[in-house]
Coordinates of C-alpha atoms in Angstrom, one line a residue:
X1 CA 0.0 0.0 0.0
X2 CA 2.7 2.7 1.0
X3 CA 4.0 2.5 -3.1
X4 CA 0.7 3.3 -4.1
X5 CA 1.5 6.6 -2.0
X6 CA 4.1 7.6 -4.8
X7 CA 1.5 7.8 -7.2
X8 CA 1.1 11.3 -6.4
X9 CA 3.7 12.2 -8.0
X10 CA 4.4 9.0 -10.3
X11 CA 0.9 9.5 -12.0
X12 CA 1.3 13.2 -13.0
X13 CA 4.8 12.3 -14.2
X14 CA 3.8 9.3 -16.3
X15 CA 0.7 11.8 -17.5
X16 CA 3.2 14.0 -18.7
X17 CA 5.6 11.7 -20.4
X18 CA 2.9 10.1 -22.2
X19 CA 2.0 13.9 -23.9
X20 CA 5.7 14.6 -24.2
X21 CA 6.4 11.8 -26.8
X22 CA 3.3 12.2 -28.4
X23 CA 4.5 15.5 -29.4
X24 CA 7.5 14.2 -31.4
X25 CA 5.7 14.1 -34.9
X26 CA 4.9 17.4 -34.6
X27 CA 8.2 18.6 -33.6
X28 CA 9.5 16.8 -36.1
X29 CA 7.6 17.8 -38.9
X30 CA 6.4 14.7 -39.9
X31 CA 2.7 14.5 -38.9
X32 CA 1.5 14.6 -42.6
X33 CA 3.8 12.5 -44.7
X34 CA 2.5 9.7 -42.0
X35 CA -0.8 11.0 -42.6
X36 CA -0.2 9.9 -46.3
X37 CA 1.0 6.7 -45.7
X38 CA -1.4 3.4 -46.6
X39 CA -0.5 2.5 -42.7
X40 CA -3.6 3.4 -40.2
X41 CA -3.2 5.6 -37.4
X42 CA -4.2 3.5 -35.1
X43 CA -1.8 1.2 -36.1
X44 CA 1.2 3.0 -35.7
X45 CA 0.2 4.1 -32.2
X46 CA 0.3 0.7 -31.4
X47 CA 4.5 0.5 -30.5
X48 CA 4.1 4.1 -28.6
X49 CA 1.3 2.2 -26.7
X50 CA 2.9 -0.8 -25.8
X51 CA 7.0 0.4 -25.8
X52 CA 5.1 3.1 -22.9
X53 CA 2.7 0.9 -21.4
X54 CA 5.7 -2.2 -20.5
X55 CA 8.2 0.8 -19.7
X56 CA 6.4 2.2 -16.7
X57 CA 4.9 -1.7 -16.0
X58 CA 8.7 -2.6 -15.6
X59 CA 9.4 0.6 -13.5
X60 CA 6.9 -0.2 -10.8
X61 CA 6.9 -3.7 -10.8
X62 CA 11.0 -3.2 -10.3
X63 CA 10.3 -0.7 -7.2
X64 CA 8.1 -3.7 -5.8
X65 CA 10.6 -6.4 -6.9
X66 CA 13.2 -4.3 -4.5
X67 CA 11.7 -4.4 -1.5
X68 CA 10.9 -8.2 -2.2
X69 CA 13.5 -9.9 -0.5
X70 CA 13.0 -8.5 3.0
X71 CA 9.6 -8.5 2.5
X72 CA 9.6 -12.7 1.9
X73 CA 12.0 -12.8 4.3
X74 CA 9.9 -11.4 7.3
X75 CA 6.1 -11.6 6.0
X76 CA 4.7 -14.2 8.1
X77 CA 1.1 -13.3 6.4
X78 CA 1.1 -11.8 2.5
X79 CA -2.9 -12.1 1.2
X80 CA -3.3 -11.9 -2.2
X81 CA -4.6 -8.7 -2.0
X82 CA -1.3 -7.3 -1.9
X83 CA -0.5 -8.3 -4.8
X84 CA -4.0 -7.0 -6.7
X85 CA -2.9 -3.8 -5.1
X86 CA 0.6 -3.7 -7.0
X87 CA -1.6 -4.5 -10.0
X88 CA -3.8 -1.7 -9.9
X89 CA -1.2 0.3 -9.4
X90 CA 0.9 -0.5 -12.5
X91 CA -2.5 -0.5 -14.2
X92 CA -2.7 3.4 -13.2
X93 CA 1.0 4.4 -14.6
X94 CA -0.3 2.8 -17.8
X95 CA -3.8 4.6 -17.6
X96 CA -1.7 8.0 -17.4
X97 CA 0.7 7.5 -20.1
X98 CA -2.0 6.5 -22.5
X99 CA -4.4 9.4 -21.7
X100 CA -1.3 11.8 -21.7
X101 CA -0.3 10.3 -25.3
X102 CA -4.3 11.3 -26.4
X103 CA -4.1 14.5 -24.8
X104 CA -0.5 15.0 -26.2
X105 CA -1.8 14.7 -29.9
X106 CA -4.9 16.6 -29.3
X107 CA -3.1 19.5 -28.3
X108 CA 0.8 19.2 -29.5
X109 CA 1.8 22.3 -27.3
X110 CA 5.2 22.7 -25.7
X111 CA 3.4 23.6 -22.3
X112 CA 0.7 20.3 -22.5
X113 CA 3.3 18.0 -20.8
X114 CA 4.0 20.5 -17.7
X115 CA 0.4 22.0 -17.6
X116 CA -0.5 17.7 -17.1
X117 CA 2.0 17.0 -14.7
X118 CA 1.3 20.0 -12.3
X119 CA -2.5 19.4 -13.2
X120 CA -2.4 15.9 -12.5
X121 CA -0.4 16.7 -8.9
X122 CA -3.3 19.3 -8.5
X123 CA -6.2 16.9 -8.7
X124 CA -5.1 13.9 -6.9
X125 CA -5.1 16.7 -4.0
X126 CA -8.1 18.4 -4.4
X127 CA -10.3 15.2 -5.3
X128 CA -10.6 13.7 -1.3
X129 CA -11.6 17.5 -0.5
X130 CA -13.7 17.8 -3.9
X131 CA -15.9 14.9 -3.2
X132 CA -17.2 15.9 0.1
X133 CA -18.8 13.0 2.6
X134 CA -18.8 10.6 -1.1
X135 CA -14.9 9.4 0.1
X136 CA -15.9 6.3 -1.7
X137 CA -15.9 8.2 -4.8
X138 CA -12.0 9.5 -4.1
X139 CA -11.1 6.2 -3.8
X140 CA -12.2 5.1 -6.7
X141 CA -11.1 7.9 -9.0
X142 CA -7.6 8.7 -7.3
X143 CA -5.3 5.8 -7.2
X144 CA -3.5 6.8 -4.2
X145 CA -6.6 7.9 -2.0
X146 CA -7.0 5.4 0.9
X147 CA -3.5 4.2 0.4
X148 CA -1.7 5.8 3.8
X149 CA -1.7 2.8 6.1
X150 CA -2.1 3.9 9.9
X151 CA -2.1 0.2 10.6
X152 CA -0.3 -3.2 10.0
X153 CA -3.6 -5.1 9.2
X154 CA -5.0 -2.6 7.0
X155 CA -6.2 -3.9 3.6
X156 CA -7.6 -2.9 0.4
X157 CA -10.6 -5.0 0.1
X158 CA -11.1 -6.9 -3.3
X159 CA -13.8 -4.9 -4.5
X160 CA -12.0 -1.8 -4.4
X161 CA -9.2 -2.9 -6.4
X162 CA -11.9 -4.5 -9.0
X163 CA -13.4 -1.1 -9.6
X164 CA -10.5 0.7 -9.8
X165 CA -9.4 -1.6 -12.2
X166 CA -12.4 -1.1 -14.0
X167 CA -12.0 2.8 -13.8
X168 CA -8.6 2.7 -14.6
X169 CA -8.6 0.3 -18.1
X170 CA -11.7 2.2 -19.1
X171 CA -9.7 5.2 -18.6
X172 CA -6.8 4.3 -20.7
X173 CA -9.1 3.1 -23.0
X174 CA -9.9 6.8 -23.4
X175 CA -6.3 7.7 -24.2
X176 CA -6.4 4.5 -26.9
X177 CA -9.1 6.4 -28.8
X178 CA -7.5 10.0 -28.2
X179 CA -4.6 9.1 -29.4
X180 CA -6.5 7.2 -33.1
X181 CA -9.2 9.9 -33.5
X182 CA -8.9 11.3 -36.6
X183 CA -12.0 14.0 -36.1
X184 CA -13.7 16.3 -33.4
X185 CA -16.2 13.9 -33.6
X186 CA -14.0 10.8 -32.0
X187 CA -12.0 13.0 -30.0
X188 CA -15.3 13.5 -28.0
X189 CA -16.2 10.3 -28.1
X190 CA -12.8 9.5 -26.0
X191 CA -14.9 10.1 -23.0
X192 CA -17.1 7.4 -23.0
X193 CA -15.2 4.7 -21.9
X194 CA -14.1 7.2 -19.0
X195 CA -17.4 7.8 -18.2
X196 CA -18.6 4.0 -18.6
X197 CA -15.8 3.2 -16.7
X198 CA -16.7 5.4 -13.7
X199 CA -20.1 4.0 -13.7
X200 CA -19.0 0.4 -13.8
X201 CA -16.9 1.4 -10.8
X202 CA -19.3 2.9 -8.6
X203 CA -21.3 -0.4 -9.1
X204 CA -18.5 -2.4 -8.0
X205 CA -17.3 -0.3 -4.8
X206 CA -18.4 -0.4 -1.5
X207 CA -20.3 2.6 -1.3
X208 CA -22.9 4.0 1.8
X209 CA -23.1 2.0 5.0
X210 CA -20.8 -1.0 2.8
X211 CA -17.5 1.6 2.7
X212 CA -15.3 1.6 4.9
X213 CA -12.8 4.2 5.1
X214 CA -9.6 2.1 6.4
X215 CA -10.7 -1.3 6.2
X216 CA -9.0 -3.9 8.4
X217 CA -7.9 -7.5 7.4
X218 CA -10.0 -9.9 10.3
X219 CA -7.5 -12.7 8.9
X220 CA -4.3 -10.4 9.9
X221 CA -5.5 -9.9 13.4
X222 CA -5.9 -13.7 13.9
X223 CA -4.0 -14.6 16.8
X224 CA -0.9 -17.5 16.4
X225 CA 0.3 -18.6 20.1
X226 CA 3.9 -19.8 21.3
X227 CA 4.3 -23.2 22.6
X228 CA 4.2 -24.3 26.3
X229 CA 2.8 -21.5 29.2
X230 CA 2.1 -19.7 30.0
X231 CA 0.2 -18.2 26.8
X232 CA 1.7 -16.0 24.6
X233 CA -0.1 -14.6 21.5
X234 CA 0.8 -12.1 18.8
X235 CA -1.2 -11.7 15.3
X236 CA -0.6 -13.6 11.8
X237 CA 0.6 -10.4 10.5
X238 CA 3.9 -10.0 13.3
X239 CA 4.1 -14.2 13.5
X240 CA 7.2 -14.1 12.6
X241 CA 8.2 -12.1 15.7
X242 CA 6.5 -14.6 18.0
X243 CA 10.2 -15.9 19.4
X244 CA 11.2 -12.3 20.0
X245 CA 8.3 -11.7 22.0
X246 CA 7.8 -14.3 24.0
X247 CA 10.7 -14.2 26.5
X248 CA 9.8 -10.8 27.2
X249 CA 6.2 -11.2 27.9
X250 CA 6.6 -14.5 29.8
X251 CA 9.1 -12.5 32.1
X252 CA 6.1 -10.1 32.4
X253 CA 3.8 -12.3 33.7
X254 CA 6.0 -14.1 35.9
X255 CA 6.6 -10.4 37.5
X256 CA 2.8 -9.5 37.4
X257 CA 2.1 -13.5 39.1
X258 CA 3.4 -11.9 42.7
X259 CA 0.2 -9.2 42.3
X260 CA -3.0 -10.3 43.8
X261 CA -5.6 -11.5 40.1
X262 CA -1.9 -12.3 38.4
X263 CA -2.9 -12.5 34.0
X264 CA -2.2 -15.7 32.9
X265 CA -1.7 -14.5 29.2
X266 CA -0.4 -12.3 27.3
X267 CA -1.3 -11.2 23.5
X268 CA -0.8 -8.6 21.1
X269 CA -3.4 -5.6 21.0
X270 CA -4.7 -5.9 17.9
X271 CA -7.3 -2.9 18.2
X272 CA -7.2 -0.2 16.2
X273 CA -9.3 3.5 16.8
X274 CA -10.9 4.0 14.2
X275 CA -12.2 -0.2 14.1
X276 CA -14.2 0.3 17.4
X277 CA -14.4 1.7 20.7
X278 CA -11.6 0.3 23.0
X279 CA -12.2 -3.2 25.3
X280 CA -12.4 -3.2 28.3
X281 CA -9.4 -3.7 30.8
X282 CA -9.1 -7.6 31.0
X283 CA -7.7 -9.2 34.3
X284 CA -6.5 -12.2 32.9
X285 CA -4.4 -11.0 29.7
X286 CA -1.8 -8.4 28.9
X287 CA -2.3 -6.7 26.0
X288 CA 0.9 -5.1 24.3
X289 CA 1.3 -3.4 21.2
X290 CA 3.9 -4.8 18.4
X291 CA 6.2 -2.5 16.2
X292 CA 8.5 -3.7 13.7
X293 CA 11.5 -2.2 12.5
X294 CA 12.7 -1.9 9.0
X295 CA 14.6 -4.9 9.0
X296 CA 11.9 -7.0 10.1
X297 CA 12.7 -7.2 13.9
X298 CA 11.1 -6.1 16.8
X299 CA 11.4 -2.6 17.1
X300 CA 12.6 -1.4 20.4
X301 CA 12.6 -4.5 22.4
X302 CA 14.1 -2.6 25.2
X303 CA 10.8 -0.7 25.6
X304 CA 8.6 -3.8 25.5
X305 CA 8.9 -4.9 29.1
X306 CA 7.8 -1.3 30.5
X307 CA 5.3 -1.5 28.1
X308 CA 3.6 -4.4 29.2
X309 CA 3.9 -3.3 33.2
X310 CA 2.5 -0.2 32.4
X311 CA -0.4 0.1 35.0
X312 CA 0.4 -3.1 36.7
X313 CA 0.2 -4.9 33.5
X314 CA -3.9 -3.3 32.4
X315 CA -4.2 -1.9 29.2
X316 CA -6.3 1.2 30.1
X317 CA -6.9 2.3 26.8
X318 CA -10.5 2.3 27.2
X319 CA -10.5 4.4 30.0
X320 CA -7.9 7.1 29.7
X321 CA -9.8 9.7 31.7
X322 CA -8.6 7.3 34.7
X323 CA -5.6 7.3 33.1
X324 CA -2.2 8.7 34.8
X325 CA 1.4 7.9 33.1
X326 CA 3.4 8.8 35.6
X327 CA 2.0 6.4 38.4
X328 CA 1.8 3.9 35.4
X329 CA 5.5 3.6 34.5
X330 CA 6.6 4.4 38.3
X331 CA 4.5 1.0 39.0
X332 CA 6.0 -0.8 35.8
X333 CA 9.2 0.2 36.5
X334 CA 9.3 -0.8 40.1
X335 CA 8.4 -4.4 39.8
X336 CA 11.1 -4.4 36.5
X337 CA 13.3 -3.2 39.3
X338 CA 15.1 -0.1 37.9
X339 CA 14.5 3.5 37.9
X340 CA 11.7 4.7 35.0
X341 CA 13.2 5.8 31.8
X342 CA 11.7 8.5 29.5
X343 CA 10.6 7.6 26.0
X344 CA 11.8 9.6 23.4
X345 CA 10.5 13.1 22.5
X346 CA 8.2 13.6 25.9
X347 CA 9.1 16.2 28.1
X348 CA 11.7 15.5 30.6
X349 CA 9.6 16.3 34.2
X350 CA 7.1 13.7 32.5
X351 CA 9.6 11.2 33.3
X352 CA 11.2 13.4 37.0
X353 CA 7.1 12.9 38.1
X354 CA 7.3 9.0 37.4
X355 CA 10.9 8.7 39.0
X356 CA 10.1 10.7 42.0
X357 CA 7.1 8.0 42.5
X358 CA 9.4 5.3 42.5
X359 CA 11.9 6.4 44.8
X360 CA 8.9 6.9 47.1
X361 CA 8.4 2.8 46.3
X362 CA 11.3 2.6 46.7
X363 CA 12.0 4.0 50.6
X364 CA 9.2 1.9 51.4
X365 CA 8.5 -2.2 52.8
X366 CA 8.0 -4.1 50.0
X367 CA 5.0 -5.4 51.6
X368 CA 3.5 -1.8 51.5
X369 CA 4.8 -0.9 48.1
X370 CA 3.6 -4.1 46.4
X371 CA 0.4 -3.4 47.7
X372 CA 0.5 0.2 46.4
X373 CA 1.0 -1.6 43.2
X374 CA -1.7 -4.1 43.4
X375 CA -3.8 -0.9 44.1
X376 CA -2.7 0.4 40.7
X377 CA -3.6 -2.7 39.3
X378 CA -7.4 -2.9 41.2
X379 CA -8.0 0.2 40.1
X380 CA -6.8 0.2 36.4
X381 CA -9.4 -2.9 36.0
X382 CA -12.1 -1.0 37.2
X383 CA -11.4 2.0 35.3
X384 CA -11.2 4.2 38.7
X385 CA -8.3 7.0 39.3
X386 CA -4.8 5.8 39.3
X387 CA -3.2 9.0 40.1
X388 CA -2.2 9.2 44.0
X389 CA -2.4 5.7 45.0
X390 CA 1.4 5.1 44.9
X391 CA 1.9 8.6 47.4
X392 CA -1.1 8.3 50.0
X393 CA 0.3 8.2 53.5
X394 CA 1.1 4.7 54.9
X395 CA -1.8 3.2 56.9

């Protein structure tokens, strides 16, 4: 999905390229000794066509083709979808330098290829804006609308790539018959298989209550689980970072088993906000979230520990009104046993708040402070204030 970003500026480009050569007759003078010839028009556009059409094919199939190796290498979950989203994608580079061929015989101007590529850069932006609340309609004109992924198990669903394939064929087709016309008469014509197309399209997309405006993969999400126990999940999408993970969040719930309604398992948080509304804290399972690097790794492992003891172990996502950082990570921290460590880019007396907390755990009985802890803990699960519970007076 993230190539299909570069289309923003790949599409204008390839829009633009497509007028560029078709100017070269008329720069070079030639337009009506062809014209003479016994050979149709149509049939001599038929080597521009193709020689353009497999060039920019080749060139985006080769960006995809790059990031390949790594990406069989640490995909632990690749739908076929992925690869009808490549598809589509070629499909629009082709769309573009066809039309831009049409357009470039139509009007052989020197400014036609820049007035199309900053035209082209102009209306993949203003579209989303352009078609209001119909976003389904973006998405279906625009082949890089609905392509930023805000999550790992983010898909294209298959009907969305069917009617941009239809869009985007019927499209080029316009370019075909640009590019032959002979008269005013078929020049005009050009537009109906852009205008069929379009139609076809909005019959195929999920439109009204059916769209959905980042649609997630329920097979992704599906949980895969470690050997032995205690339980350790993460989803089909991060599988491959199941051995990474599960050290780290068995060591967390052999921590978290000296607090009173100790989790017995612990599993990837697979939610995402703009799915559903959050669940609820759970008392038997850590959530944790899962980040992978660009090599394929767990990203930050040193942070994954503090992030599953946050608040005791509860994931209080659903209830962040209740929620307080700093008596979160001065809890995680102290059953880790070390002094709370800010996370990059928050504001240093973020962390001085949380560390002053601990060293208040610190001064005190274990007894007392593991029970301040297990307080934390109660009252992350029911959703109640967190904040004072690890400084109120000893009783």
């Amino acid at each position: 999905m993230t190539q299909r970003e570069y289309l923003l500026l790949l599409w204008p480009l390839a829009l633009a390229a497509g007028a560029w050569q078709s100017r070269r007759e008329h720069r070079a003078n030639v337009a009506e000794l062809f014209a003479s010839t016994a050979r149709p028009l149509a049939e001599r556009a038929v080597p521009r066509l193709g020689a353009l059409g497999i060039a920019v094919v080749c060139a985006y199939v080769t960006m995809a083709a790059v990031a390949a190796p790594s990406i069989m290498d640490t995909a632990s979950y690749l739908p076929l979808a992925s690869f009808a989203v490549v598809a589509v994608g070629a499909l629009a580079l082709v769309a573009a330098t066809w039309l831009g061929l049409g357009i470039g015989r139509v009007i052989p101007s020197p400014l036609t290829a820049p007035v199309l590529a900053v035209a082209g850069i102009g209306l993949l932006l203003v579209l989303p804006f352009a078609v209001g609340s119909s976003e389904w309609l973006a998405m279906l004109l625009s082949p890089v609308d609905g392509m930023s992924q805000f999550t790992d198990f983010q898909t294209v669903p298959g009907r969305v790539s069917a009617a941009q394939g239809i869009w985007l064929t019927a499209l080029a087709g316009s370019g075909v018959v640009l590019l032959a016309a002979r008269s005013r008469r078929t020049q005009a014509a050009a537009l109906l298989p852009a205008v069929l197309g379009a139609l076809l399209g909005a019959l195929v997309i999920p439109r009204g209550a059916d769209f959905v405006p980042i649609p997630i993969d329920p097979v992704a999400q599906e949980m895969v689980c470690a050997d032995g126990t205690p339980r350790v999940c993460i989803s089909r999408t991060h599988g491959g970072l199941l051995a990474e993970v599960t050290p780290i969040a068995r060591r967390a719930l052999a921590v978290l088993a000296t607090l009173p309604e100790a989790p017995t398992t612990a599993q990837e948080d697979t939610w995402f906000s703009a799915e559903k509304e959050p669940p609820p804290p759970s008392v038997d399972t850590v959530l944790f979230p899962v980040q992978v690097d660009v090599h394929g790794h767990l990203a930050h492992p040193g942070n994954a520990l503090p992030q599953m003891l946050d608040a005791a172990g509860v994931d209080m996502s659903s209830c962040t009104d209740s929620y307080d950082i700093r008596a979160a990570r001065a809890a995680a921290y102290w059953l880790m046993g070390r002094q709370p460590v800010a996370e990059p880019g928050e504001p240093a007396e973020l962390n001085a708040e949380a560390v002053t907390l601990w060293r208040g755990l610190q001064v005190l009985p274990e007894a007392e402070a593991r029970a301040r802890v297990a307080a934390v803990r109660e009252a992350a699960l029911a959703c109640e204030d967190i904040q004072g519970l690890l400084s109120r007076s000893s009783e």
